[in-house]
């Protein structure tokens, strides 16, 4: 009887590992193929027989990307825009989420519903009004236009996500700090904020990824190639008569590196943020 139970348990584990392995291969193989393709020359890329590794490793795709196409400018633009937009969105979102979590006032529920509705609509619905606003303010074809657009789009998400984290902090901690003479802002900054650092880290990662990968606003608001972001620069490698598969694969790999590094460096904070409040004592 015990052997039968153990064999069933082992079989379940084997099936689980097989399923997980298939899903991993399905997810990671396109990334591997893109990396593999980025080190091939043009002749090998269009070979009738696909190769799972370069017969002759070359860096010409990366050299073309930087020396001829100026891809480093797009990387710097995306890094600057995404970082500034994320910082401002998370900062304002934390203040707004704290006030909505702790204070009760007339119209609070309506404000929460309005914030949620602005996040439900797809980004394309806001393109025309934002374009007109940026044009009237003289901000079109500037990095500021994208930063403001990304803040407007990511702020509702940051607020709703952070409200849940603030709700998990016991109000008694703040009352104790206020009894000791701390002001409301000091209580927020020195007591509450350190406790939700994992939540802020998780929110920042999601917000940064959204801003980094955004394509629609970047394509419409920016006309100068010097100010293009990574998604727009990569789309420019597809023309009517030619697709630069090698540089595009190299650009895809390079564009993924900042996200991978960010998640790797903040993985502990990210995991704690995702599980914060999942287990209550």
CSV table of C-alpha atoms in Angstrom, one decimal:
chain,number,residue,atom,x,y,z
A,1,UNK,CA,0.0,0.0,0.0
A,2,UNK,CA,2.8,2.4,0.9
A,3,UNK,CA,4.7,1.5,-2.2
A,4,UNK,CA,1.6,2.2,-4.3
A,5,UNK,CA,1.2,5.6,-2.6
A,6,UNK,CA,4.9,6.5,-3.1
A,7,UNK,CA,4.8,5.5,-6.7
A,8,UNK,CA,1.8,7.7,-7.4
A,9,UNK,CA,3.5,10.5,-5.6
A,10,UNK,CA,6.6,10.1,-7.7
A,11,UNK,CA,4.5,9.9,-10.9
A,12,UNK,CA,2.8,13.2,-9.9
A,13,UNK,CA,6.2,14.8,-9.4
A,14,UNK,CA,7.5,13.5,-12.7
A,15,UNK,CA,4.4,14.8,-14.6
A,16,UNK,CA,4.7,18.1,-12.8
A,17,UNK,CA,8.4,18.5,-13.8
A,18,UNK,CA,7.6,17.5,-17.4
A,19,UNK,CA,4.8,20.1,-17.7
A,20,UNK,CA,7.0,22.8,-16.1
A,21,UNK,CA,9.9,21.9,-18.4
A,22,UNK,CA,7.6,22.1,-21.5
A,23,UNK,CA,6.3,25.5,-20.4
A,24,UNK,CA,9.9,26.8,-19.8
A,25,UNK,CA,11.1,25.6,-23.2
A,26,UNK,CA,8.0,27.1,-24.8
A,27,UNK,CA,8.7,30.5,-23.1
A,28,UNK,CA,12.5,30.6,-23.3
A,29,UNK,CA,13.1,29.2,-26.8
A,30,UNK,CA,12.1,32.4,-28.6
A,31,UNK,CA,14.6,34.3,-26.4
A,32,UNK,CA,17.3,31.8,-27.1
A,33,UNK,CA,16.6,31.9,-30.8
A,34,UNK,CA,16.8,35.7,-30.8
A,35,UNK,CA,20.1,35.5,-29.0
A,36,UNK,CA,21.3,32.8,-31.4
A,37,UNK,CA,20.2,34.9,-34.4
A,38,UNK,CA,22.0,38.0,-33.1
A,39,UNK,CA,25.4,36.4,-33.4
A,40,UNK,CA,24.8,35.0,-36.9
A,41,UNK,CA,25.9,36.7,-40.2
A,42,UNK,CA,23.3,37.5,-42.8
A,43,UNK,CA,24.1,34.5,-44.9
A,44,UNK,CA,23.5,32.0,-42.1
A,45,UNK,CA,20.3,33.8,-41.0
A,46,UNK,CA,18.7,33.1,-44.4
A,47,UNK,CA,20.2,29.6,-44.7
A,48,UNK,CA,17.7,26.9,-45.8
A,49,UNK,CA,18.8,24.7,-42.9
A,50,UNK,CA,18.3,26.5,-39.5
A,51,UNK,CA,21.2,26.1,-37.0
A,52,UNK,CA,20.7,26.1,-33.3
A,53,UNK,CA,24.0,27.9,-32.7
A,54,UNK,CA,26.2,30.1,-34.9
A,55,UNK,CA,28.7,28.3,-37.0
A,56,UNK,CA,30.8,31.5,-37.0
A,57,UNK,CA,30.1,33.9,-34.2
A,58,UNK,CA,30.0,37.5,-35.3
A,59,UNK,CA,29.3,40.9,-33.6
A,60,UNK,CA,28.4,42.7,-36.8
A,61,UNK,CA,24.8,42.9,-35.9
A,62,UNK,CA,25.6,44.7,-32.6
A,63,UNK,CA,28.2,46.9,-34.4
A,64,UNK,CA,25.6,47.8,-37.0
A,65,UNK,CA,23.1,48.6,-34.3
A,66,UNK,CA,25.3,51.0,-32.5
A,67,UNK,CA,27.7,52.5,-35.1
A,68,UNK,CA,25.2,52.8,-38.0
A,69,UNK,CA,21.8,53.0,-36.4
A,70,UNK,CA,22.6,54.8,-33.2
A,71,UNK,CA,20.6,52.4,-31.0
A,72,UNK,CA,22.5,53.6,-27.9
A,73,UNK,CA,20.5,56.8,-28.1
A,74,UNK,CA,17.3,55.0,-27.9
A,75,UNK,CA,18.5,53.0,-24.9
A,76,UNK,CA,19.4,56.1,-23.1
A,77,UNK,CA,16.1,57.8,-24.0
A,78,UNK,CA,14.1,54.9,-22.8
A,79,UNK,CA,16.2,54.6,-19.6
A,80,UNK,CA,15.8,58.3,-18.8
A,81,UNK,CA,12.1,58.4,-19.6
A,82,UNK,CA,11.1,55.2,-17.8
A,83,UNK,CA,13.2,56.0,-14.7
A,84,UNK,CA,11.8,59.6,-14.3
A,85,UNK,CA,8.2,58.5,-15.0
A,86,UNK,CA,8.4,55.6,-12.6
A,87,UNK,CA,10.0,57.7,-9.8
A,88,UNK,CA,7.3,60.4,-10.1
A,89,UNK,CA,4.4,58.0,-10.5
A,90,UNK,CA,5.4,55.9,-7.5
A,91,UNK,CA,6.1,59.0,-5.3
A,92,UNK,CA,2.8,60.6,-6.1
A,93,UNK,CA,1.0,57.3,-6.0
A,94,UNK,CA,2.4,56.6,-2.5
A,95,UNK,CA,1.1,59.9,-1.1
A,96,UNK,CA,-2.3,59.5,-2.8
A,97,UNK,CA,-2.6,55.8,-1.7
A,98,UNK,CA,-1.8,56.7,1.9
A,99,UNK,CA,-4.4,59.4,2.1
A,100,UNK,CA,-7.0,57.2,0.5
A,101,UNK,CA,-6.1,54.3,2.8
A,102,UNK,CA,-6.1,56.3,6.1
A,103,UNK,CA,-8.5,59.2,5.7
A,104,UNK,CA,-12.3,59.0,5.3
A,105,UNK,CA,-13.8,62.0,3.5
A,106,UNK,CA,-16.8,62.8,1.3
A,107,UNK,CA,-16.4,61.5,-2.2
A,108,UNK,CA,-13.7,59.0,-1.3
A,109,UNK,CA,-15.4,56.0,-2.9
A,110,UNK,CA,-16.3,58.0,-6.0
A,111,UNK,CA,-12.7,59.1,-6.3
A,112,UNK,CA,-11.5,55.5,-6.0
A,113,UNK,CA,-14.0,54.4,-8.7
A,114,UNK,CA,-12.8,57.3,-11.0
A,115,UNK,CA,-9.2,56.3,-10.5
A,116,UNK,CA,-10.0,52.7,-11.4
A,117,UNK,CA,-12.0,53.7,-14.5
A,118,UNK,CA,-9.1,55.7,-15.8
A,119,UNK,CA,-6.9,52.5,-15.6
A,120,UNK,CA,-9.6,50.2,-17.2
A,121,UNK,CA,-9.7,52.1,-20.5
A,122,UNK,CA,-7.0,51.1,-23.0
A,123,UNK,CA,-4.2,53.6,-23.6
A,124,UNK,CA,-5.3,54.3,-27.1
A,125,UNK,CA,-8.4,56.1,-25.9
A,126,UNK,CA,-6.3,58.8,-24.3
A,127,UNK,CA,-4.0,59.4,-27.3
A,128,UNK,CA,-6.1,62.2,-29.0
A,129,UNK,CA,-6.7,64.3,-25.8
A,130,UNK,CA,-3.2,63.9,-24.6
A,131,UNK,CA,-1.8,64.8,-28.0
A,132,UNK,CA,-3.9,68.0,-28.1
A,133,UNK,CA,-2.8,68.9,-24.5
A,134,UNK,CA,0.9,68.3,-25.4
A,135,UNK,CA,0.5,70.3,-28.6
A,136,UNK,CA,-1.1,73.2,-26.8
A,137,UNK,CA,1.6,73.2,-24.2
A,138,UNK,CA,4.4,73.0,-26.8
A,139,UNK,CA,5.7,69.7,-25.5
A,140,UNK,CA,5.3,67.5,-28.6
A,141,UNK,CA,8.6,65.9,-29.7
A,142,UNK,CA,10.1,66.1,-26.2
A,143,UNK,CA,10.9,63.6,-23.6
A,144,UNK,CA,8.7,65.5,-21.2
A,145,UNK,CA,5.7,64.7,-23.2
A,146,UNK,CA,6.3,60.9,-22.8
A,147,UNK,CA,7.2,61.3,-19.1
A,148,UNK,CA,3.9,63.1,-18.4
A,149,UNK,CA,1.9,60.6,-20.5
A,150,UNK,CA,3.4,57.6,-18.7
A,151,UNK,CA,2.8,59.2,-15.4
A,152,UNK,CA,-0.8,59.8,-16.3
A,153,UNK,CA,-1.2,56.2,-17.4
A,154,UNK,CA,0.7,54.5,-14.6
A,155,UNK,CA,-0.5,56.6,-11.7
A,156,UNK,CA,-3.9,54.9,-11.2
A,157,UNK,CA,-2.2,51.5,-11.2
A,158,UNK,CA,0.3,52.6,-8.7
A,159,UNK,CA,-2.4,54.1,-6.4
A,160,UNK,CA,-4.5,51.0,-6.4
A,161,UNK,CA,-1.6,48.7,-5.9
A,162,UNK,CA,-0.2,50.7,-3.0
A,163,UNK,CA,-3.5,51.1,-1.3
A,164,UNK,CA,-3.5,47.4,-0.6
A,165,UNK,CA,-0.1,47.6,0.9
A,166,UNK,CA,-1.0,50.5,3.2
A,167,UNK,CA,-4.1,48.7,4.4
A,168,UNK,CA,-1.9,45.9,5.7
A,169,UNK,CA,0.0,48.3,8.1
A,170,UNK,CA,-1.7,48.4,11.5
A,171,UNK,CA,-3.0,51.9,12.4
A,172,UNK,CA,-1.8,51.4,16.0
A,173,UNK,CA,1.8,51.9,14.9
A,174,UNK,CA,0.9,55.4,13.6
A,175,UNK,CA,-1.1,56.2,16.8
A,176,UNK,CA,2.0,55.3,18.9
A,177,UNK,CA,4.2,57.5,16.8
A,178,UNK,CA,1.8,60.4,17.0
A,179,UNK,CA,1.5,60.0,20.8
A,180,UNK,CA,5.3,60.3,20.9
A,181,UNK,CA,5.0,63.7,19.1
A,182,UNK,CA,5.5,62.7,15.4
A,183,UNK,CA,3.6,64.8,12.8
A,184,UNK,CA,1.4,63.0,10.2
A,185,UNK,CA,4.1,63.3,7.6
A,186,UNK,CA,6.8,62.1,9.9
A,187,UNK,CA,4.7,59.1,10.8
A,188,UNK,CA,4.2,58.4,7.1
A,189,UNK,CA,7.9,58.8,6.2
A,190,UNK,CA,9.5,57.1,9.2
A,191,UNK,CA,7.0,54.5,10.3
A,192,UNK,CA,4.7,53.5,7.5
A,193,UNK,CA,6.9,53.9,4.4
A,194,UNK,CA,9.7,51.6,5.6
A,195,UNK,CA,7.2,48.8,6.2
A,196,UNK,CA,5.9,48.9,2.6
A,197,UNK,CA,9.2,49.1,0.9
A,198,UNK,CA,8.6,45.7,-0.8
A,199,UNK,CA,5.3,46.9,-2.1
A,200,UNK,CA,6.9,50.1,-3.4
A,201,UNK,CA,9.6,48.0,-5.1
A,202,UNK,CA,7.0,45.7,-6.8
A,203,UNK,CA,5.0,48.7,-7.9
A,204,UNK,CA,8.1,50.4,-9.3
A,205,UNK,CA,9.1,47.3,-11.3
A,206,UNK,CA,5.7,46.9,-12.9
A,207,UNK,CA,5.6,50.7,-13.7
A,208,UNK,CA,9.1,50.7,-15.1
A,209,UNK,CA,8.4,47.7,-17.4
A,210,UNK,CA,5.2,49.4,-18.7
A,211,UNK,CA,7.0,52.6,-19.5
A,212,UNK,CA,10.0,50.8,-21.0
A,213,UNK,CA,7.9,48.7,-23.4
A,214,UNK,CA,5.3,51.3,-24.3
A,215,UNK,CA,5.2,51.9,-28.1
A,216,UNK,CA,2.0,53.8,-29.1
A,217,UNK,CA,2.6,57.1,-27.3
A,218,UNK,CA,6.3,57.1,-28.1
A,219,UNK,CA,5.6,56.6,-31.8
A,220,UNK,CA,2.9,59.4,-31.9
A,221,UNK,CA,4.4,62.0,-29.6
A,222,UNK,CA,8.0,61.8,-30.8
A,223,UNK,CA,9.0,62.6,-34.4
A,224,UNK,CA,12.7,63.1,-34.1
A,225,UNK,CA,14.9,59.9,-34.4
A,226,UNK,CA,17.3,61.4,-31.9
A,227,UNK,CA,14.5,61.1,-29.2
A,228,UNK,CA,13.1,57.7,-30.2
A,229,UNK,CA,12.7,55.1,-27.5
A,230,UNK,CA,13.7,51.4,-27.8
A,231,UNK,CA,10.4,50.0,-29.1
A,232,UNK,CA,10.1,52.7,-31.8
A,233,UNK,CA,13.8,52.3,-32.8
A,234,UNK,CA,13.3,48.5,-33.2
A,235,UNK,CA,10.2,49.0,-35.3
A,236,UNK,CA,12.2,51.2,-37.6
A,237,UNK,CA,14.2,48.1,-38.5
A,238,UNK,CA,11.2,46.8,-40.4
A,239,UNK,CA,10.8,48.6,-43.7
A,240,UNK,CA,8.6,48.1,-46.7
A,241,UNK,CA,11.3,46.1,-48.6
A,242,UNK,CA,13.7,44.9,-46.0
A,243,UNK,CA,13.7,43.5,-42.4
A,244,UNK,CA,17.1,43.7,-40.6
A,245,UNK,CA,16.7,40.5,-38.7
A,246,UNK,CA,20.2,40.5,-37.2
A,247,UNK,CA,20.2,44.0,-35.7
A,248,UNK,CA,16.6,43.5,-34.6
A,249,UNK,CA,17.5,40.3,-32.7
A,250,UNK,CA,20.5,42.1,-31.2
A,251,UNK,CA,18.3,45.1,-30.2
A,252,UNK,CA,15.8,42.7,-28.7
A,253,UNK,CA,18.4,41.2,-26.5
A,254,UNK,CA,19.8,44.5,-25.4
A,255,UNK,CA,16.4,45.9,-24.7
A,256,UNK,CA,15.7,43.0,-22.3
A,257,UNK,CA,18.9,43.3,-20.3
A,258,UNK,CA,17.8,46.4,-18.2
A,259,UNK,CA,14.5,44.7,-17.2
A,260,UNK,CA,16.3,41.4,-16.3
A,261,UNK,CA,18.9,43.3,-14.3
A,262,UNK,CA,16.2,45.3,-12.5
A,263,UNK,CA,14.2,42.3,-11.5
A,264,UNK,CA,17.4,40.4,-10.5
A,265,UNK,CA,18.7,43.1,-8.3
A,266,UNK,CA,15.3,43.7,-6.7
A,267,UNK,CA,14.1,40.1,-6.7
A,268,UNK,CA,13.9,39.8,-2.9
A,269,UNK,CA,12.0,43.1,-2.6
A,270,UNK,CA,9.8,42.1,-5.6
A,271,UNK,CA,8.9,38.7,-4.1
A,272,UNK,CA,8.2,40.2,-0.6
A,273,UNK,CA,6.0,42.9,-2.3
A,274,UNK,CA,4.0,40.3,-4.2
A,275,UNK,CA,3.4,38.2,-1.0
A,276,UNK,CA,2.9,41.1,1.4
A,277,UNK,CA,-0.3,40.6,3.3
A,278,UNK,CA,-0.8,37.1,1.9
A,279,UNK,CA,-0.3,35.5,5.3
A,280,UNK,CA,-1.8,37.1,8.4
A,281,UNK,CA,-0.9,36.2,11.9
